[in-house]
């Protein structure tokens, strides 16, 4: 991180830079064996009473005493991703394989339509979502814009709405891209809302996924009678698919919870469920696809423990991508929890890259609602 100007470190930010992405270096005050300085990069969300608040890409809020600053500067906007042969213009890539471009707002709206809550209610431009506790995405507030009331009033209304449904008050907060919610993350942190379940939103060109060649078989490699594994696509998840997914019974009485889960799973513009059966007819791998215009959303990609390391997850992704291409999609997205290193590595190999992140802010008992 370079701060020097003419050989001297400088603090080149002011209170007028609140809302911009900045890079700062500060004294640690550490003892022997500890570095004298530490760096932070993120959005400058406030600068009040001698304290700077910086929200990092992952939503973490850092408070820095103004007196400890050694150097600081505004971080310029990122350059576009490179195209072929090192070109800085991704538009020079073949259209079928060109990486998608999108704003965080577009992807948040697409993802919300692709995983729709069983119940919603508007609060200004925010959306309160509930689905009997089935997944945080479908049981949290989506804050896309202005709630139409002061933040503390919005939080009170959110708390009452979720209390009435026996659910915790949770807000989804996007970070790490232009137009995301670092300032909201900082405001919620100040009010005691805990940060949970950091997640990466990842994107890729769709066509290369459909071209993947897995060589997957319905039995482990080397077994007698092995045949190429086949993917079955359907509009509804059957009992085998749901058994392998194994998440539909959370959040209340089994029957009601399952109904809410199915509303979410089957909701969306054009939804497909993929299943790979093993030689004994059991579900060995599954996945879910939702197609919405140019976007194909992938979720619930699971492989049974006994069927892993046979290329079945890749096979599911390829089959769903091919289906999405026939419906006119050209770009892929998915969400992966930031600590799921195995899934991140798998999607790295398939060509997915990070677009932005989000995490959840949850009101803690006795706090979080002024």
Short mmCIF file of N, CA and C in Angstrom, two decimals, residues 73-144:
data_model
loop_
_atom_site.label_atom_id
_atom_site.label_comp_id
_atom_site.label_asym_id
_atom_site.label_seq_id
_atom_site.Cartn_x
_atom_site.Cartn_y
_atom_site.Cartn_z
N UNK A 73 -5.61 8.20 2.09
CA UNK A 73 -5.93 8.71 0.76
C UNK A 73 -7.22 8.08 0.27
N UNK A 74 -7.85 8.72 -0.70
CA UNK A 74 -9.02 8.16 -1.37
C UNK A 74 -8.54 7.12 -2.37
N UNK A 75 -9.22 5.97 -2.41
CA UNK A 75 -8.85 4.90 -3.34
C UNK A 75 -9.60 5.12 -4.65
N UNK A 76 -8.90 5.19 -5.78
CA UNK A 76 -9.60 5.40 -7.06
C UNK A 76 -10.43 4.20 -7.43
N UNK A 77 -11.42 4.44 -8.30
CA UNK A 77 -12.29 3.35 -8.76
C UNK A 77 -11.47 2.30 -9.48
N UNK A 78 -11.92 1.05 -9.37
CA UNK A 78 -11.21 -0.05 -10.02
C UNK A 78 -11.29 0.03 -11.53
N UNK A 79 -10.23 -0.45 -12.18
CA UNK A 79 -10.26 -0.57 -13.63
C UNK A 79 -11.05 -1.81 -14.03
N UNK A 80 -11.62 -1.85 -15.22
CA UNK A 80 -12.35 -3.03 -15.66
C UNK A 80 -11.45 -4.26 -15.70
N UNK A 81 -12.07 -5.43 -15.57
CA UNK A 81 -11.33 -6.68 -15.66
C UNK A 81 -10.71 -6.82 -17.05
N UNK A 82 -9.57 -7.50 -17.10
CA UNK A 82 -8.85 -7.64 -18.37
C UNK A 82 -9.58 -8.55 -19.34
N UNK A 83 -9.50 -8.20 -20.60
CA UNK A 83 -10.03 -9.05 -21.65
C UNK A 83 -8.95 -9.98 -22.16
N UNK A 84 -9.09 -10.57 -23.35
CA UNK A 84 -8.11 -11.51 -23.86
C UNK A 84 -6.77 -10.84 -24.12
N UNK A 85 -5.69 -11.61 -23.92
CA UNK A 85 -4.32 -11.18 -24.16
C UNK A 85 -3.99 -9.90 -23.39
N UNK A 86 -4.54 -9.81 -22.17
CA UNK A 86 -4.21 -8.70 -21.30
C UNK A 86 -4.93 -7.41 -21.62
N UNK A 87 -5.82 -7.40 -22.59
CA UNK A 87 -6.56 -6.19 -22.90
C UNK A 87 -7.37 -5.75 -21.70
N UNK A 88 -7.43 -4.44 -21.45
CA UNK A 88 -8.22 -3.92 -20.32
C UNK A 88 -9.68 -3.77 -20.69
N UNK A 89 -10.05 -4.11 -21.89
CA UNK A 89 -11.43 -3.96 -22.35
C UNK A 89 -12.09 -5.32 -22.46
N UNK A 90 -12.94 -5.72 -21.49
CA UNK A 90 -13.56 -7.04 -21.54
C UNK A 90 -14.51 -7.19 -22.72
N UNK A 91 -14.90 -6.09 -23.36
CA UNK A 91 -15.82 -6.19 -24.49
C UNK A 91 -15.17 -6.82 -25.70
N UNK A 92 -13.82 -6.97 -25.68
CA UNK A 92 -13.16 -7.60 -26.81
C UNK A 92 -13.21 -9.12 -26.74
N UNK A 93 -13.70 -9.68 -25.63
CA UNK A 93 -13.84 -11.13 -25.54
C UNK A 93 -14.99 -11.59 -26.41
N UNK A 94 -14.96 -12.86 -26.88
CA UNK A 94 -16.10 -13.38 -27.65
C UNK A 94 -17.38 -13.23 -26.85
N UNK A 95 -18.46 -12.82 -27.51
CA UNK A 95 -19.71 -12.51 -26.81
C UNK A 95 -20.19 -13.68 -25.98
N UNK A 96 -20.08 -14.92 -26.51
CA UNK A 96 -20.59 -16.09 -25.80
C UNK A 96 -19.86 -16.32 -24.49
N UNK A 97 -18.60 -15.87 -24.38
CA UNK A 97 -17.79 -16.16 -23.21
C UNK A 97 -17.41 -14.92 -22.42
N UNK A 98 -17.98 -13.79 -22.78
CA UNK A 98 -17.64 -12.55 -22.10
C UNK A 98 -18.16 -12.56 -20.67
N UNK A 99 -17.32 -12.15 -19.74
CA UNK A 99 -17.76 -12.07 -18.35
C UNK A 99 -18.85 -11.03 -18.19
N UNK A 100 -19.84 -11.27 -17.35
CA UNK A 100 -20.95 -10.34 -17.20
C UNK A 100 -20.54 -9.10 -16.42
N UNK A 101 -21.25 -8.02 -16.66
CA UNK A 101 -21.10 -6.82 -15.85
C UNK A 101 -22.45 -6.51 -15.23
N UNK A 102 -22.44 -5.97 -14.02
CA UNK A 102 -23.69 -5.69 -13.33
C UNK A 102 -23.41 -4.82 -12.13
N UNK A 103 -24.39 -4.06 -11.72
CA UNK A 103 -24.29 -3.32 -10.47
C UNK A 103 -24.72 -4.23 -9.32
N UNK A 104 -24.32 -3.85 -8.12
CA UNK A 104 -24.76 -4.61 -6.95
C UNK A 104 -26.27 -4.56 -6.81
N UNK A 105 -26.87 -3.41 -7.13
CA UNK A 105 -28.32 -3.28 -7.01
C UNK A 105 -29.03 -4.24 -7.95
N UNK A 106 -28.55 -4.35 -9.20
CA UNK A 106 -29.17 -5.28 -10.14
C UNK A 106 -29.12 -6.71 -9.63
N UNK A 107 -27.94 -7.11 -9.14
CA UNK A 107 -27.81 -8.49 -8.67
C UNK A 107 -28.63 -8.75 -7.42
N UNK A 108 -28.74 -7.77 -6.54
CA UNK A 108 -29.57 -7.97 -5.35
C UNK A 108 -31.04 -8.17 -5.73
N UNK A 109 -31.52 -7.39 -6.69
CA UNK A 109 -32.90 -7.55 -7.13
C UNK A 109 -33.11 -8.89 -7.82
N UNK A 110 -32.17 -9.28 -8.68
CA UNK A 110 -32.27 -10.57 -9.37
C UNK A 110 -32.28 -11.71 -8.37
N UNK A 111 -31.35 -11.66 -7.42
CA UNK A 111 -31.25 -12.75 -6.43
C UNK A 111 -32.50 -12.82 -5.57
N UNK A 112 -33.09 -11.67 -5.24
CA UNK A 112 -34.32 -11.68 -4.43
C UNK A 112 -35.48 -12.31 -5.21
N UNK A 113 -35.58 -12.01 -6.49
CA UNK A 113 -36.64 -12.64 -7.30
C UNK A 113 -36.40 -14.14 -7.47
N UNK A 114 -35.14 -14.53 -7.45
CA UNK A 114 -34.81 -15.94 -7.63
C UNK A 114 -34.94 -16.78 -6.37
N UNK A 115 -35.11 -16.15 -5.22
CA UNK A 115 -35.28 -16.86 -3.94
C UNK A 115 -36.36 -16.13 -3.17
N UNK A 116 -37.60 -16.13 -3.69
CA UNK A 116 -38.65 -15.24 -3.16
C UNK A 116 -39.21 -15.73 -1.83
N UNK A 117 -39.40 -14.79 -0.94
CA UNK A 117 -39.96 -15.12 0.37
C UNK A 117 -41.44 -15.47 0.26
N UNK A 118 -41.92 -16.27 1.21
CA UNK A 118 -43.34 -16.64 1.23
C UNK A 118 -44.23 -15.45 1.56
N UNK A 119 -43.70 -14.50 2.35
CA UNK A 119 -44.45 -13.31 2.74
C UNK A 119 -43.54 -12.10 2.67
N UNK A 120 -44.04 -11.02 2.11
CA UNK A 120 -43.27 -9.78 2.05
C UNK A 120 -44.14 -8.59 2.42
N UNK A 121 -43.48 -7.52 2.86
CA UNK A 121 -44.18 -6.26 3.14
C UNK A 121 -43.20 -5.12 2.89
N UNK A 122 -43.62 -4.09 2.16
CA UNK A 122 -42.71 -2.98 1.88
C UNK A 122 -42.57 -2.06 3.08
N UNK A 123 -41.40 -1.47 3.21
CA UNK A 123 -41.14 -0.39 4.16
C UNK A 123 -40.35 0.65 3.37
N UNK A 124 -41.06 1.59 2.75
CA UNK A 124 -40.41 2.46 1.79
C UNK A 124 -39.86 1.61 0.66
N UNK A 125 -38.56 1.77 0.38
CA UNK A 125 -37.91 0.96 -0.65
C UNK A 125 -37.27 -0.30 -0.07
N UNK A 126 -37.45 -0.55 1.19
CA UNK A 126 -36.99 -1.78 1.81
C UNK A 126 -38.11 -2.83 1.72
N UNK A 127 -37.70 -4.10 1.80
CA UNK A 127 -38.67 -5.19 1.77
C UNK A 127 -38.45 -6.11 2.96
N UNK A 128 -39.51 -6.26 3.77
CA UNK A 128 -39.47 -7.21 4.88
C UNK A 128 -39.90 -8.56 4.36
N UNK A 129 -39.13 -9.60 4.67
CA UNK A 129 -39.37 -10.94 4.11
C UNK A 129 -39.45 -11.97 5.24
N UNK A 130 -40.41 -12.88 5.11
CA UNK A 130 -40.54 -13.97 6.08
C UNK A 130 -40.97 -15.24 5.37
N UNK A 131 -40.41 -16.37 5.82
CA UNK A 131 -40.73 -17.67 5.23
C UNK A 131 -40.64 -18.77 6.28
N UNK A 132 -41.16 -18.49 7.45
CA UNK A 132 -41.19 -19.51 8.50
C UNK A 132 -39.84 -19.94 9.00
N UNK A 133 -38.80 -19.12 8.76
CA UNK A 133 -37.46 -19.45 9.23
C UNK A 133 -36.62 -20.20 8.22
N UNK A 134 -37.16 -20.51 7.04
CA UNK A 134 -36.40 -21.25 6.02
C UNK A 134 -35.42 -20.31 5.32
N UNK A 135 -34.17 -20.42 5.66
CA UNK A 135 -33.02 -19.65 5.16
C UNK A 135 -33.07 -18.19 5.59
N UNK A 136 -31.91 -17.65 5.88
CA UNK A 136 -31.82 -16.25 6.27
C UNK A 136 -32.23 -15.34 5.11
N UNK A 137 -31.88 -15.71 3.89
CA UNK A 137 -32.21 -14.85 2.75
C UNK A 137 -33.71 -14.57 2.68
N UNK A 138 -34.52 -15.59 2.96
CA UNK A 138 -35.97 -15.45 2.84
C UNK A 138 -36.62 -15.00 4.14
N UNK A 139 -35.81 -14.67 5.14
CA UNK A 139 -36.33 -14.23 6.44
C UNK A 139 -35.53 -13.04 6.96
N UNK A 140 -35.29 -12.09 6.07
CA UNK A 140 -34.52 -10.91 6.44
C UNK A 140 -34.98 -9.73 5.61
N UNK A 141 -34.64 -8.55 6.07
CA UNK A 141 -35.00 -7.32 5.36
C UNK A 141 -34.03 -7.11 4.21
N UNK A 142 -34.55 -6.75 3.05
CA UNK A 142 -33.73 -6.39 1.90
C UNK A 142 -33.78 -4.87 1.75
N UNK A 143 -32.70 -4.16 2.10
CA UNK A 143 -32.74 -2.69 2.11
C UNK A 143 -32.18 -2.10 0.81
N UNK A 144 -33.03 -1.92 -0.17
CA UNK A 144 -32.60 -1.39 -1.47
C UNK A 144 -33.09 0.04 -1.62
#
